[in-house]
């Protein structure tokens, strides 16, 4: 990066282009903000969530993506719920299974939750 009368000159081998300082400053500020956000996110992720909190986050995220029409993200969250649901059952938290089933409202896509409730003698909670 070099300087040319109020502009930064950047580019790769054989390529040089002028970029206004404002853009360079804004880009640097964005990068600093993003690094700070990642540091905060790492701290949050490193803390274990309770199963109830995790379940609520899955439900809330599913409903948001479903409302936004992002079917791929919604399906991804249902897949994650399917991975986590057996843990909820093994840990004696059948109410979380009911919360996933009723909270997501994707009854056709979550029939497997009904099977899990039946296997763990908790179907009556519905």
PDB file of C-alpha atoms in Angstrom:
ATOM      1  CA  UNK A   1       0.000   0.000   0.000  1.00  0.00           C
ATOM      2  CA  UNK A   2       1.377   3.358  -1.001  1.00  0.00           C
ATOM      3  CA  UNK A   3       0.121   6.922  -0.772  1.00  0.00           C
ATOM      4  CA  UNK A   4      -0.873   9.173  -3.677  1.00  0.00           C
ATOM      5  CA  UNK A   5      -2.262  12.643  -2.824  1.00  0.00           C
ATOM      6  CA  UNK A   6      -5.026  11.762  -0.352  1.00  0.00           C
ATOM      7  CA  UNK A   7      -5.547   8.218  -1.579  1.00  0.00           C
ATOM      8  CA  UNK A   8      -4.123   4.837  -0.716  1.00  0.00           C
ATOM      9  CA  UNK A   9      -2.725   2.844  -3.596  1.00  0.00           C
ATOM     10  CA  UNK A  10      -3.321  -0.879  -3.258  1.00  0.00           C
ATOM     11  CA  UNK A  11      -3.147  -3.850  -5.496  1.00  0.00           C
ATOM     12  CA  UNK A  12      -1.413  -7.093  -6.246  1.00  0.00           C
ATOM     13  CA  UNK A  13       1.434  -7.812  -8.613  1.00  0.00           C
ATOM     14  CA  UNK A  14       1.088  -5.599 -11.661  1.00  0.00           C
ATOM     15  CA  UNK A  15      -2.170  -4.110 -10.377  1.00  0.00           C
ATOM     16  CA  UNK A  16      -2.540  -0.815  -8.595  1.00  0.00           C
ATOM     17  CA  UNK A  17      -5.660   1.163  -7.896  1.00  0.00           C
ATOM     18  CA  UNK A  18      -6.492   4.231  -5.855  1.00  0.00           C
ATOM     19  CA  UNK A  19      -8.804   3.899  -2.870  1.00  0.00           C
ATOM     20  CA  UNK A  20     -10.035   6.986  -0.963  1.00  0.00           C
ATOM     21  CA  UNK A  21      -8.769   7.160   2.639  1.00  0.00           C
ATOM     22  CA  UNK A  22     -12.362   7.219   3.906  1.00  0.00           C
ATOM     23  CA  UNK A  23     -12.943   3.771   2.432  1.00  0.00           C
ATOM     24  CA  UNK A  24      -9.711   2.444   3.893  1.00  0.00           C
ATOM     25  CA  UNK A  25     -10.596   3.878   7.316  1.00  0.00           C
ATOM     26  CA  UNK A  26     -14.142   2.510   7.165  1.00  0.00           C
ATOM     27  CA  UNK A  27     -12.895  -0.891   6.053  1.00  0.00           C
ATOM     28  CA  UNK A  28     -10.406  -0.977   8.928  1.00  0.00           C
ATOM     29  CA  UNK A  29     -13.155   0.030  11.374  1.00  0.00           C
ATOM     30  CA  UNK A  30     -15.405  -2.729  10.049  1.00  0.00           C
ATOM     31  CA  UNK A  31     -12.608  -5.260  10.476  1.00  0.00           C
ATOM     32  CA  UNK A  32     -11.984  -4.106  14.051  1.00  0.00           C
ATOM     33  CA  UNK A  33     -15.708  -4.364  14.859  1.00  0.00           C
ATOM     34  CA  UNK A  34     -15.885  -7.846  13.323  1.00  0.00           C
ATOM     35  CA  UNK A  35     -12.865  -9.027  15.343  1.00  0.00           C
ATOM     36  CA  UNK A  36     -14.478  -7.663  18.534  1.00  0.00           C
ATOM     37  CA  UNK A  37     -17.761  -9.418  17.687  1.00  0.00           C
ATOM     38  CA  UNK A  38     -15.911 -12.695  17.140  1.00  0.00           C
ATOM     39  CA  UNK A  39     -14.157 -12.360  20.499  1.00  0.00           C
ATOM     40  CA  UNK A  40     -17.527 -11.869  22.215  1.00  0.00           C
ATOM     41  CA  UNK A  41     -19.066 -14.751  20.264  1.00  0.00           C
ATOM     42  CA  UNK A  42     -16.223 -17.070  21.284  1.00  0.00           C
ATOM     43  CA  UNK A  43     -16.812 -16.186  24.937  1.00  0.00           C
ATOM     44  CA  UNK A  44     -20.539 -16.896  24.597  1.00  0.00           C
ATOM     45  CA  UNK A  45     -20.003 -20.161  22.737  1.00  0.00           C
ATOM     46  CA  UNK A  46     -17.430 -21.362  25.252  1.00  0.00           C
ATOM     47  CA  UNK A  47     -20.011 -21.218  28.013  1.00  0.00           C
ATOM     48  CA  UNK A  48     -22.243 -24.269  28.199  1.00  0.00           C
ATOM     49  CA  UNK A  49     -25.949 -23.573  27.854  1.00  0.00           C
ATOM     50  CA  UNK A  50     -28.573 -25.336  29.874  1.00  0.00           C
ATOM     51  CA  UNK A  51     -30.619 -27.804  27.855  1.00  0.00           C
ATOM     52  CA  UNK A  52     -33.715 -25.654  28.339  1.00  0.00           C
ATOM     53  CA  UNK A  53     -31.917 -22.570  27.027  1.00  0.00           C
ATOM     54  CA  UNK A  54     -30.557 -24.496  24.048  1.00  0.00           C
ATOM     55  CA  UNK A  55     -34.042 -25.802  23.261  1.00  0.00           C
ATOM     56  CA  UNK A  56     -35.535 -22.312  23.407  1.00  0.00           C
ATOM     57  CA  UNK A  57     -32.815 -20.984  21.115  1.00  0.00           C
ATOM     58  CA  UNK A  58     -33.518 -23.756  18.606  1.00  0.00           C
ATOM     59  CA  UNK A  59     -37.243 -22.958  18.662  1.00  0.00           C
ATOM     60  CA  UNK A  60     -36.741 -19.191  18.402  1.00  0.00           C
ATOM     61  CA  UNK A  61     -34.192 -19.501  15.608  1.00  0.00           C
ATOM     62  CA  UNK A  62     -36.396 -21.936  13.695  1.00  0.00           C
ATOM     63  CA  UNK A  63     -39.383 -19.601  13.935  1.00  0.00           C
ATOM     64  CA  UNK A  64     -37.299 -16.630  12.774  1.00  0.00           C
ATOM     65  CA  UNK A  65     -35.878 -18.450   9.757  1.00  0.00           C
ATOM     66  CA  UNK A  66     -39.271 -19.929   8.927  1.00  0.00           C
ATOM     67  CA  UNK A  67     -40.898 -16.477   9.072  1.00  0.00           C
ATOM     68  CA  UNK A  68     -38.113 -15.085   6.883  1.00  0.00           C
ATOM     69  CA  UNK A  69     -38.713 -17.830   4.333  1.00  0.00           C
ATOM     70  CA  UNK A  70     -35.223 -19.301   4.664  1.00  0.00           C
ATOM     71  CA  UNK A  71     -36.136 -22.973   4.233  1.00  0.00           C
ATOM     72  CA  UNK A  72     -32.521 -24.132   4.130  1.00  0.00           C
ATOM     73  CA  UNK A  73     -31.672 -22.566   7.494  1.00  0.00           C
ATOM     74  CA  UNK A  74     -34.940 -23.805   9.022  1.00  0.00           C
ATOM     75  CA  UNK A  75     -34.195 -27.345   7.824  1.00  0.00           C
ATOM     76  CA  UNK A  76     -30.686 -27.079   9.247  1.00  0.00           C
ATOM     77  CA  UNK A  77     -32.114 -26.143  12.650  1.00  0.00           C
ATOM     78  CA  UNK A  78     -34.527 -29.076  12.546  1.00  0.00           C
ATOM     79  CA  UNK A  79     -31.576 -31.344  11.784  1.00  0.00           C
ATOM     80  CA  UNK A  80     -29.731 -29.896  14.787  1.00  0.00           C
ATOM     81  CA  UNK A  81     -32.832 -30.429  16.941  1.00  0.00           C
ATOM     82  CA  UNK A  82     -32.941 -34.041  15.766  1.00  0.00           C
ATOM     83  CA  UNK A  83     -29.336 -34.475  16.896  1.00  0.00           C
ATOM     84  CA  UNK A  84     -29.980 -32.949  20.312  1.00  0.00           C
ATOM     85  CA  UNK A  85     -33.430 -34.406  21.107  1.00  0.00           C
ATOM     86  CA  UNK A  86     -32.166 -37.847  22.209  1.00  0.00           C
ATOM     87  CA  UNK A  87     -29.945 -36.105  24.752  1.00  0.00           C
ATOM     88  CA  UNK A  88     -32.955 -34.271  26.171  1.00  0.00           C
ATOM     89  CA  UNK A  89     -34.777 -37.597  26.506  1.00  0.00           C
ATOM     90  CA  UNK A  90     -31.798 -39.389  28.101  1.00  0.00           C
ATOM     91  CA  UNK A  91     -31.364 -36.577  30.607  1.00  0.00           C
ATOM     92  CA  UNK A  92     -35.003 -36.890  31.723  1.00  0.00           C
ATOM     93  CA  UNK A  93     -36.203 -33.703  30.005  1.00  0.00           C
ATOM     94  CA  UNK A  94     -39.240 -34.858  27.980  1.00  0.00           C
ATOM     95  CA  UNK A  95     -40.836 -31.428  28.337  1.00  0.00           C
ATOM     96  CA  UNK A  96     -38.089 -30.097  26.076  1.00  0.00           C
ATOM     97  CA  UNK A  97     -39.149 -32.602  23.427  1.00  0.00           C
ATOM     98  CA  UNK A  98     -42.692 -31.308  23.717  1.00  0.00           C
ATOM     99  CA  UNK A  99     -41.388 -27.734  23.495  1.00  0.00           C
ATOM    100  CA  UNK A 100     -39.508 -28.552  20.286  1.00  0.00           C
ATOM    101  CA  UNK A 101     -42.534 -30.241  18.767  1.00  0.00           C
ATOM    102  CA  UNK A 102     -45.086 -27.583  19.697  1.00  0.00           C
ATOM    103  CA  UNK A 103     -42.738 -24.595  19.470  1.00  0.00           C
ATOM    104  CA  UNK A 104     -41.514 -25.216  15.952  1.00  0.00           C
ATOM    105  CA  UNK A 105     -44.949 -26.086  14.642  1.00  0.00           C
ATOM    106  CA  UNK A 106     -43.361 -28.131  11.850  1.00  0.00           C
ATOM    107  CA  UNK A 107     -45.461 -31.159  12.706  1.00  0.00           C
ATOM    108  CA  UNK A 108     -44.890 -33.121   9.507  1.00  0.00           C
ATOM    109  CA  UNK A 109     -41.119 -32.602   9.659  1.00  0.00           C
ATOM    110  CA  UNK A 110     -40.868 -33.484  13.365  1.00  0.00           C
ATOM    111  CA  UNK A 111     -42.871 -36.715  13.629  1.00  0.00           C
ATOM    112  CA  UNK A 112     -39.699 -38.316  14.891  1.00  0.00           C
ATOM    113  CA  UNK A 113     -40.261 -36.322  18.104  1.00  0.00           C
ATOM    114  CA  UNK A 114     -43.539 -38.155  18.651  1.00  0.00           C
ATOM    115  CA  UNK A 115     -41.727 -41.476  18.322  1.00  0.00           C
ATOM    116  CA  UNK A 116     -39.139 -40.311  20.825  1.00  0.00           C
ATOM    117  CA  UNK A 117     -41.852 -39.241  23.264  1.00  0.00           C
ATOM    118  CA  UNK A 118     -43.546 -42.632  22.965  1.00  0.00           C
ATOM    119  CA  UNK A 119     -40.244 -44.508  23.502  1.00  0.00           C
ATOM    120  CA  UNK A 120     -39.614 -42.528  26.686  1.00  0.00           C
ATOM    121  CA  UNK A 121     -43.179 -42.892  28.031  1.00  0.00           C
ATOM    122  CA  UNK A 122     -43.816 -39.152  27.825  1.00  0.00           C
ATOM    123  CA  UNK A 123     -46.449 -38.893  25.067  1.00  0.00           C
ATOM    124  CA  UNK A 124     -49.098 -37.803  27.570  1.00  0.00           C
ATOM    125  CA  UNK A 125     -47.198 -34.532  28.072  1.00  0.00           C
ATOM    126  CA  UNK A 126     -48.518 -33.360  24.710  1.00  0.00           C
TER     127      UNK A 126
END
